[in-house]
Amino acid sequence: MAAPRSTPHPLSHLFHPHHAASYVDTMRRGVDHLAEALGRVERRPASGVAPEQAAKPVADVDLDRPLHDVDATLEEMSRLYLDDAVWFHEPTYAAHLNCPVVIPALLAEVFVSGVNSSLDTFDQSVGGTFIERHLVDWTTARIGFGADADGIFTSGGTQSNLQALLLARDHALANGAAASTLRVVASADGHFSVQKAARLLGLGDTAVIAVPVDDRRRMDVTALGAALAALDAQGHHAMAVVATAGTTDFGAIDPLVEVAALARARGAWFHVDAAYGGGLLASPTRRDWLAGIEHADSVTVDFHKTWFQPVSSSALLVADGAHLGHVTWHADYLNPHDAADPNQVDKSIQTTRRFDALKLWLTLRIMGPDVIGGYVDDVVELATEVGALVRDRPAVELAAEPQLSTVVFRYRPPGVPVAVADRLAPLVRATLYARGAAMVAATKVDGHAWLKLTLLNPMATAADIIGIVDEVVAIGDSLLAAEVA
Ligand SMILES: *Cc1c(COP(=O)(O)O)cnc(C)c1O
């Protein structure tokens, strides 16, 4: 039975000075519970639970019957969630672009949600507005933008790319381009959020032109030139050229200097999707891999990938802050025309917005950028080392030399036909997950099935990762033997 409103349960506390003791006690229990769970996770990034097994116990919870007890509820949550959670800090988690997170960012989360500032207006965030702005300025300086640069924190690369293309579209329309002629050019390996953005922006599914990639999976510059010329000849307007700095599968960095020059020559907005490769901005040794990014009109950086931040933390940075005016809308109750306050909502497609910037702030203030960039260097070097080891193993095939921190490979011993390798790849991945000892991703390259190791854990060793490859070979061998038998 629910407690009546007039007599709140002793645990029904708001974050309030009267309840500071309850706050501290509750948080400590939570932190202790999580630390204990962390201690139990050993060499097992996943439990291997199947969707139907995971769904039932959750569905069985009666939300109208609260437990009124913190520990009992944490125990229940463990059973429903933590016990089967996928742990990105485990060295044998090598599936998607998820990173282990740095402790200063977790410290910041206490304040992000505890104080619960909303970064839409100055009168809801005060110093938070300036912390976010200082981080934007710091990031744009690392990119090499000038004094007019600006930007905004977003929920992720998908939103950053959407906003970039929105600015590009409105810039083209403001310059007289006809809506029906607008096209977006990206490489065939560009992120699908570019397509999704084109759809959301009313450009249609055929508005994105895919430029072929070269033998290193980078946008082929000659093909880009031809694609832009063809658009011109058809009377279409290339409103944006999107280069990817770190493609999701191969970590390829498109030739930014050459792409920038071609985009500039056609008057196209040049967007760099550095959701993945953006961490190179902090690298003490590999910043030059992003040479040319300073020519961009806009850049997407995901701090929740190669900056080791908890989800969500991303930013859209623009060379000329005036373009952010395309998303400005004045509401009398919030950010009126005559407002003197610096209101971040004027630059964002969100209204209420988390103070995610504080996580990066505490990270930089406690650890400094060189440590973060050093982690990026570590995972790039790890991928190079693992790639070399995979190349030497006869039972596996390497799709391409690693570029950033992914290794695309598959089980295919000599003599095994491609069709069999295609069939085995997803089965190997599923078997690995079910065993729980390691996680890899599955992908397709030119229609063929491959496995992918995404290495974002600077604590993982080459031995850890080669252990996964050995496991893949063992599973492949037994699947193949079962097929033959
Ligand atoms: C991850 C990724 C995105 C999407 O970012 P989210 O933060 O997942 O929304 C966009 N582009 C590239 C290249 C990515 O790797």
mmCIF file of N, CA and C in Angstrom, residues 203-299:
data_model
loop_
_atom_site.group_PDB
_atom_site.id
_atom_site.type_symbol
_atom_site.label_atom_id
_atom_site.label_comp_id
_atom_site.label_asym_id
_atom_site.label_seq_id
_atom_site.Cartn_x
_atom_site.Cartn_y
_atom_site.Cartn_z
ATOM 1 N N LEU A 203 15.523 16.661 -45.627
ATOM 2 C CA LEU A 203 16.259 16.616 -46.902
ATOM 3 C C LEU A 203 15.977 15.333 -47.670
ATOM 4 N N GLY A 204 15.477 14.339 -46.957
ATOM 5 C CA GLY A 204 15.133 13.077 -47.615
ATOM 6 C C GLY A 204 16.282 12.097 -47.602
ATOM 7 N N ASP A 205 15.929 10.817 -47.767
ATOM 8 C CA ASP A 205 16.923 9.749 -47.660
ATOM 9 C C ASP A 205 17.907 9.729 -48.828
ATOM 10 N N THR A 206 17.556 10.380 -49.927
ATOM 11 C CA THR A 206 18.472 10.349 -51.076
ATOM 12 C C THR A 206 19.405 11.559 -51.088
ATOM 13 N N ALA A 207 19.309 12.396 -50.053
ATOM 14 C CA ALA A 207 20.102 13.632 -50.049
ATOM 15 C C ALA A 207 21.569 13.380 -49.709
ATOM 16 N N VAL A 208 21.869 12.221 -49.102
ATOM 17 C CA VAL A 208 23.264 11.972 -48.712
ATOM 18 C C VAL A 208 23.974 11.184 -49.807
ATOM 19 N N ILE A 209 25.025 11.770 -50.333
ATOM 20 C CA ILE A 209 25.816 11.144 -51.396
ATOM 21 C C ILE A 209 27.016 10.454 -50.734
ATOM 22 N N ALA A 210 27.150 9.146 -50.984
ATOM 23 C CA ALA A 210 28.248 8.382 -50.383
ATOM 24 C C ALA A 210 29.442 8.343 -51.327
ATOM 25 N N VAL A 211 30.548 8.901 -50.883
ATOM 26 C CA VAL A 211 31.775 8.893 -51.686
ATOM 27 C C VAL A 211 32.557 7.621 -51.361
ATOM 28 N N PRO A 212 33.049 6.913 -52.380
ATOM 29 C CA PRO A 212 33.815 5.686 -52.105
ATOM 30 C C PRO A 212 35.051 5.961 -51.247
ATOM 31 N N VAL A 213 35.518 4.900 -50.588
ATOM 32 C CA VAL A 213 36.717 5.030 -49.753
ATOM 33 C C VAL A 213 37.915 4.421 -50.481
ATOM 34 N N ASP A 214 39.121 4.847 -50.076
ATOM 35 C CA ASP A 214 40.337 4.313 -50.696
ATOM 36 C C ASP A 214 40.748 3.005 -49.999
ATOM 37 N N ASP A 215 41.937 2.510 -50.317
ATOM 38 C CA ASP A 215 42.330 1.210 -49.762
ATOM 39 C C ASP A 215 42.579 1.267 -48.258
ATOM 40 N N ARG A 216 42.654 2.469 -47.688
ATOM 41 C CA ARG A 216 42.743 2.583 -46.226
ATOM 42 C C ARG A 216 41.424 3.037 -45.614
ATOM 43 N N ARG A 217 40.363 2.877 -46.364
ATOM 44 C CA ARG A 217 38.996 3.183 -45.917
ATOM 45 C C ARG A 217 38.808 4.661 -45.607
ATOM 46 N N ARG A 218 39.636 5.539 -46.230
ATOM 47 C CA ARG A 218 39.453 6.976 -46.084
ATOM 48 C C ARG A 218 38.706 7.495 -47.301
ATOM 49 N N MET A 219 38.008 8.608 -47.144
ATOM 50 C CA MET A 219 37.295 9.180 -48.281
ATOM 51 C C MET A 219 38.274 9.374 -49.441
ATOM 52 N N ASP A 220 37.882 8.874 -50.611
ATOM 53 C CA ASP A 220 38.715 8.986 -51.804
ATOM 54 C C ASP A 220 38.550 10.407 -52.357
ATOM 55 N N VAL A 221 39.632 11.174 -52.320
ATOM 56 C CA VAL A 221 39.540 12.592 -52.660
ATOM 57 C C VAL A 221 39.200 12.806 -54.134
ATOM 58 N N THR A 222 39.741 11.969 -54.989
ATOM 59 C CA THR A 222 39.421 12.092 -56.420
ATOM 60 C C THR A 222 37.928 11.847 -56.633
ATOM 61 N N ALA A 223 37.424 10.812 -55.960
ATOM 62 C CA ALA A 223 35.987 10.509 -56.076
ATOM 63 C C ALA A 223 35.146 11.639 -55.494
ATOM 64 N N LEU A 224 35.643 12.281 -54.429
ATOM 65 C CA LEU A 224 34.914 13.426 -53.859
ATOM 66 C C LEU A 224 34.823 14.555 -54.889
ATOM 67 N N GLY A 225 35.950 14.840 -55.539
ATOM 68 C CA GLY A 225 35.949 15.885 -56.558
ATOM 69 C C GLY A 225 34.937 15.584 -57.650
ATOM 70 N N ALA A 226 34.906 14.315 -58.067
ATOM 71 C CA ALA A 226 33.971 13.915 -59.124
ATOM 72 C C ALA A 226 32.528 14.039 -58.643
ATOM 73 N N ALA A 227 32.290 13.639 -57.393
ATOM 74 C CA ALA A 227 30.918 13.701 -56.845
ATOM 75 C C ALA A 227 30.442 15.148 -56.783
ATOM 76 N N LEU A 228 31.331 16.044 -56.364
ATOM 77 C CA LEU A 228 30.944 17.462 -56.262
ATOM 78 C C LEU A 228 30.687 18.043 -57.651
ATOM 79 N N ALA A 229 31.510 17.662 -58.619
ATOM 80 C CA ALA A 229 31.312 18.151 -59.989
ATOM 81 C C ALA A 229 29.991 17.624 -60.547
ATOM 82 N N ALA A 230 29.680 16.366 -60.245
ATOM 83 C CA ALA A 230 28.431 15.778 -60.738
ATOM 84 C C ALA A 230 27.225 16.505 -60.138
ATOM 85 N N LEU A 231 27.304 16.833 -58.856
ATOM 86 C CA LEU A 231 26.195 17.561 -58.223
ATOM 87 C C LEU A 231 25.998 18.909 -58.915
ATOM 88 N N ASP A 232 27.095 19.579 -59.163
ATOM 89 C CA ASP A 232 27.049 20.861 -59.852
ATOM 90 C C ASP A 232 26.354 20.731 -61.198
ATOM 91 N N ALA A 233 26.772 19.707 -61.954
ATOM 92 C CA ALA A 233 26.236 19.497 -63.294
ATOM 93 C C ALA A 233 24.742 19.220 -63.249
ATOM 94 N N GLN A 234 24.291 18.579 -62.141
ATOM 95 C CA GLN A 234 22.862 18.256 -62.015
ATOM 96 C C GLN A 234 22.050 19.430 -61.460
ATOM 97 N N GLY A 235 22.739 20.534 -61.158
ATOM 98 C CA GLY A 235 22.031 21.664 -60.568
ATOM 99 C C GLY A 235 21.740 21.486 -59.094
ATOM 100 N N HIS A 236 22.457 20.542 -58.459
ATOM 101 C CA HIS A 236 22.289 20.344 -57.024
ATOM 102 C C HIS A 236 23.306 21.165 -56.253
ATOM 103 N N HIS A 237 23.017 21.380 -54.988
ATOM 104 C CA HIS A 237 23.881 22.206 -54.167
ATOM 105 C C HIS A 237 24.467 21.372 -53.026
ATOM 106 N N ALA A 238 25.786 21.188 -53.039
ATOM 107 C CA ALA A 238 26.431 20.450 -51.935
ATOM 108 C C ALA A 238 26.435 21.356 -50.710
ATOM 109 N N MET A 239 25.433 21.191 -49.850
ATOM 110 C CA MET A 239 25.338 22.124 -48.711
ATOM 111 C C MET A 239 26.369 21.803 -47.644
ATOM 112 N N ALA A 240 26.827 20.537 -47.596
ATOM 113 C CA ALA A 240 27.840 20.171 -46.598
ATOM 114 C C ALA A 240 28.659 19.003 -47.096
ATOM 115 N N VAL A 241 29.945 19.054 -46.810
ATOM 116 C CA VAL A 241 30.818 17.904 -46.987
ATOM 117 C C VAL A 241 31.212 17.454 -45.580
ATOM 118 N N VAL A 242 30.911 16.189 -45.286
ATOM 119 C CA VAL A 242 31.216 15.652 -43.954
ATOM 120 C C VAL A 242 32.427 14.733 -44.055
ATOM 121 N N ALA A 243 33.512 15.120 -43.388
ATOM 122 C CA ALA A 243 34.665 14.228 -43.276
ATOM 123 C C ALA A 243 34.578 13.538 -41.920
ATOM 124 N N THR A 244 35.005 12.297 -41.861
ATOM 125 C CA THR A 244 35.005 11.578 -40.595
ATOM 126 C C THR A 244 36.438 11.468 -40.095
ATOM 127 N N ALA A 245 36.651 11.867 -38.857
ATOM 128 C CA ALA A 245 37.984 11.724 -38.250
ATOM 129 C C ALA A 245 37.880 10.573 -37.254
ATOM 130 N N GLY A 246 38.052 9.366 -37.792
ATOM 131 C CA GLY A 246 37.865 8.172 -36.983
ATOM 132 C C GLY A 246 36.545 7.523 -37.345
ATOM 133 N N THR A 247 36.549 6.683 -38.403
ATOM 134 C CA THR A 247 35.301 6.004 -38.753
ATOM 135 C C THR A 247 35.050 4.905 -37.725
ATOM 136 N N THR A 248 33.772 4.583 -37.544
ATOM 137 C CA THR A 248 33.370 3.724 -36.444
ATOM 138 C C THR A 248 33.971 2.327 -36.562
ATOM 139 N N ASP A 249 34.060 1.773 -37.761
ATOM 140 C CA ASP A 249 34.624 0.429 -37.900
ATOM 141 C C ASP A 249 36.147 0.435 -38.020
ATOM 142 N N PHE A 250 36.676 1.268 -38.889
ATOM 143 C CA PHE A 250 38.110 1.179 -39.199
ATOM 144 C C PHE A 250 38.958 2.274 -38.571
ATOM 145 N N GLY A 251 38.323 3.235 -37.911
ATOM 146 C CA GLY A 251 39.097 4.322 -37.313
ATOM 147 C C GLY A 251 39.793 5.182 -38.340
ATOM 148 N N ALA A 252 39.328 5.121 -39.588
ATOM 149 C CA ALA A 252 39.996 5.882 -40.656
ATOM 150 C C ALA A 252 39.740 7.379 -40.487
ATOM 151 N N ILE A 253 40.774 8.148 -40.749
ATOM 152 C CA ILE A 253 40.650 9.608 -40.712
ATOM 153 C C ILE A 253 40.709 10.103 -42.151
ATOM 154 N N ASP A 254 39.605 10.679 -42.616
ATOM 155 C CA ASP A 254 39.562 11.182 -43.991
ATOM 156 C C ASP A 254 40.645 12.253 -44.180
ATOM 157 N N PRO A 255 41.153 12.413 -45.406
ATOM 158 C CA PRO A 255 42.204 13.422 -45.655
ATOM 159 C C PRO A 255 41.642 14.828 -45.486
ATOM 160 N N LEU A 256 41.747 15.357 -44.284
ATOM 161 C CA LEU A 256 41.023 16.576 -43.917
ATOM 162 C C LEU A 256 41.465 17.797 -44.732
ATOM 163 N N VAL A 257 42.772 17.917 -44.987
ATOM 164 C CA VAL A 257 43.254 19.100 -45.713
ATOM 165 C C VAL A 257 42.673 19.118 -47.125
ATOM 166 N N GLU A 258 42.735 17.973 -47.805
ATOM 167 C CA GLU A 258 42.255 17.906 -49.188
ATOM 168 C C GLU A 258 40.735 18.051 -49.251
ATOM 169 N N VAL A 259 40.033 17.405 -48.324
ATOM 170 C CA VAL A 259 38.569 17.504 -48.317
ATOM 171 C C VAL A 259 38.151 18.948 -48.039
ATOM 172 N N ALA A 260 38.853 19.594 -47.114
ATOM 173 C CA ALA A 260 38.542 20.997 -46.785
ATOM 174 C C ALA A 260 38.670 21.873 -48.030
ATOM 175 N N ALA A 261 39.756 21.666 -48.790
ATOM 176 C CA ALA A 261 39.997 22.504 -49.970
ATOM 177 C C ALA A 261 38.886 22.312 -51.004
ATOM 178 N N LEU A 262 38.474 21.049 -51.219
ATOM 179 C CA LEU A 262 37.416 20.795 -52.197
ATOM 180 C C LEU A 262 36.081 21.382 -51.736
ATOM 181 N N ALA A 263 35.796 21.256 -50.443
ATOM 182 C CA ALA A 263 34.542 21.810 -49.915
ATOM 183 C C ALA A 263 34.545 23.327 -50.067
ATOM 184 N N ARG A 264 35.667 23.938 -49.692
ATOM 185 C CA ARG A 264 35.795 25.392 -49.778
ATOM 186 C C ARG A 264 35.585 25.867 -51.216
ATOM 187 N N ALA A 265 36.205 25.166 -52.171
ATOM 188 C CA ALA A 265 36.124 25.581 -53.572
ATOM 189 C C ALA A 265 34.682 25.591 -54.068
ATOM 190 N N ARG A 266 33.831 24.724 -53.496
ATOM 191 C CA ARG A 266 32.420 24.660 -53.927
ATOM 192 C C ARG A 266 31.506 25.485 -53.038
ATOM 193 N N GLY A 267 32.080 26.131 -52.033
ATOM 194 C CA GLY A 267 31.253 26.899 -51.110
ATOM 195 C C GLY A 267 30.415 26.023 -50.194
ATOM 196 N N ALA A 268 30.870 24.773 -49.988
ATOM 197 C CA ALA A 268 30.123 23.860 -49.119
ATOM 198 C C ALA A 268 30.606 23.975 -47.679
ATOM 199 N N TRP A 269 29.703 23.834 -46.765
ATOM 200 C CA TRP A 269 30.021 23.772 -45.334
ATOM 201 C C TRP A 269 30.888 22.537 -45.107
ATOM 202 N N PHE A 270 31.954 22.680 -44.345
ATOM 203 C CA PHE A 270 32.837 21.549 -44.085
ATOM 204 C C PHE A 270 32.686 21.116 -42.625
ATOM 205 N N HIS A 271 32.086 19.944 -42.454
ATOM 206 C CA HIS A 271 31.891 19.410 -41.097
ATOM 207 C C HIS A 271 32.834 18.238 -40.872
ATOM 208 N N VAL A 272 33.496 18.218 -39.732
ATOM 209 C CA VAL A 272 34.335 17.076 -39.372
ATOM 210 C C VAL A 272 33.670 16.320 -38.226
ATOM 211 N N ASP A 273 33.304 15.074 -38.501
ATOM 212 C CA ASP A 273 32.742 14.217 -37.459
ATOM 213 C C ASP A 273 33.912 13.519 -36.759
ATOM 214 N N ALA A 274 34.364 14.160 -35.660
ATOM 215 C CA ALA A 274 35.471 13.596 -34.879
ATOM 216 C C ALA A 274 34.932 12.991 -33.582
ATOM 217 N N ALA A 275 33.717 12.401 -33.669
ATOM 218 C CA ALA A 275 33.120 11.791 -32.477
ATOM 219 C C ALA A 275 34.098 10.796 -31.864
ATOM 220 N N TYR A 276 34.749 10.020 -32.709
ATOM 221 C CA TYR A 276 35.673 9.000 -32.243
ATOM 222 C C TYR A 276 37.101 9.553 -32.140
ATOM 223 N N GLY A 277 37.594 10.159 -33.213
ATOM 224 C CA GLY A 277 38.993 10.598 -33.242
ATOM 225 C C GLY A 277 39.282 11.867 -32.461
ATOM 226 N N GLY A 278 38.239 12.502 -31.909
ATOM 227 C CA GLY A 278 38.424 13.779 -31.213
ATOM 228 C C GLY A 278 39.406 13.716 -30.058
ATOM 229 N N GLY A 279 39.570 12.545 -29.461
ATOM 230 C CA GLY A 279 40.510 12.409 -28.351
ATOM 231 C C GLY A 279 41.944 12.713 -28.757
ATOM 232 N N LEU A 280 42.220 12.643 -30.060
ATOM 233 C CA LEU A 280 43.564 12.972 -30.546
ATOM 234 C C LEU A 280 43.907 14.439 -30.287
ATOM 235 N N LEU A 281 42.873 15.272 -30.061
ATOM 236 C CA LEU A 281 43.130 16.676 -29.743
ATOM 237 C C LEU A 281 43.952 16.798 -28.462
ATOM 238 N N ALA A 282 43.877 15.789 -27.609
ATOM 239 C CA ALA A 282 44.625 15.832 -26.342
ATOM 240 C C ALA A 282 45.897 15.001 -26.397
ATOM 241 N N SER A 283 46.107 14.287 -27.508
ATOM 242 C CA SER A 283 47.264 13.386 -27.578
ATOM 243 C C SER A 283 48.581 14.160 -27.605
ATOM 244 N N PRO A 284 49.502 13.824 -26.714
ATOM 245 C CA PRO A 284 50.800 14.496 -26.730
ATOM 246 C C PRO A 284 51.624 14.142 -27.971
ATOM 247 N N THR A 285 51.297 13.044 -28.659
ATOM 248 C CA THR A 285 52.153 12.605 -29.776
ATOM 249 C C THR A 285 51.437 12.495 -31.120
ATOM 250 N N ARG A 286 50.105 12.508 -31.137
ATOM 251 C CA ARG A 286 49.395 12.245 -32.392
ATOM 252 C C ARG A 286 48.404 13.332 -32.781
ATOM 253 N N ARG A 287 48.537 14.520 -32.237
ATOM 254 C CA ARG A 287 47.625 15.610 -32.590
ATOM 255 C C ARG A 287 47.664 15.889 -34.096
ATOM 256 N N ASP A 288 48.839 15.654 -34.713
ATOM 257 C CA ASP A 288 48.990 15.953 -36.146
ATOM 258 C C ASP A 288 48.124 15.036 -37.022
ATOM 259 N N TRP A 289 47.629 13.937 -36.482
ATOM 260 C CA TRP A 289 46.729 13.082 -37.265
ATOM 261 C C TRP A 289 45.462 13.833 -37.673
ATOM 262 N N LEU A 290 45.141 14.894 -36.912
ATOM 263 C CA LEU A 290 43.933 15.674 -37.208
ATOM 264 C C LEU A 290 44.251 16.933 -38.012
ATOM 265 N N ALA A 291 45.448 17.015 -38.572
ATOM 266 C CA ALA A 291 45.830 18.211 -39.336
ATOM 267 C C ALA A 291 44.773 18.504 -40.396
ATOM 268 N N GLY A 292 44.329 19.734 -40.453
ATOM 269 C CA GLY A 292 43.290 20.141 -41.401
ATOM 270 C C GLY A 292 41.947 20.352 -40.706
ATOM 271 N N ILE A 293 41.803 19.840 -39.484
ATOM 272 C CA ILE A 293 40.523 19.980 -38.766
ATOM 273 C C ILE A 293 40.230 21.461 -38.512
ATOM 274 N N GLU A 294 41.308 22.272 -38.470
ATOM 275 C CA GLU A 294 41.142 23.709 -38.212
ATOM 276 C C GLU A 294 40.440 24.416 -39.369
ATOM 277 N N HIS A 295 40.352 23.750 -40.537
ATOM 278 C CA HIS A 295 39.644 24.355 -41.681
ATOM 279 C C HIS A 295 38.137 24.108 -41.635
ATOM 280 N N ALA A 296 37.690 23.352 -40.651
ATOM 281 C CA ALA A 296 36.269 22.982 -40.596
ATOM 282 C C ALA A 296 35.388 24.185 -40.260
ATOM 283 N N ASP A 297 34.136 24.104 -40.698
ATOM 284 C CA ASP A 297 33.126 25.047 -40.220
ATOM 285 C C ASP A 297 32.545 24.555 -38.915
ATOM 286 N N SER A 298 32.504 23.218 -38.751
ATOM 287 C CA SER A 298 31.977 22.654 -37.509
ATOM 288 C C SER A 298 32.640 21.304 -37.243
ATOM 289 N N VAL A 299 32.729 20.965 -35.964
ATOM 290 C CA VAL A 299 33.388 19.727 -35.542
ATOM 291 C C VAL A 299 32.551 19.068 -34.434
#
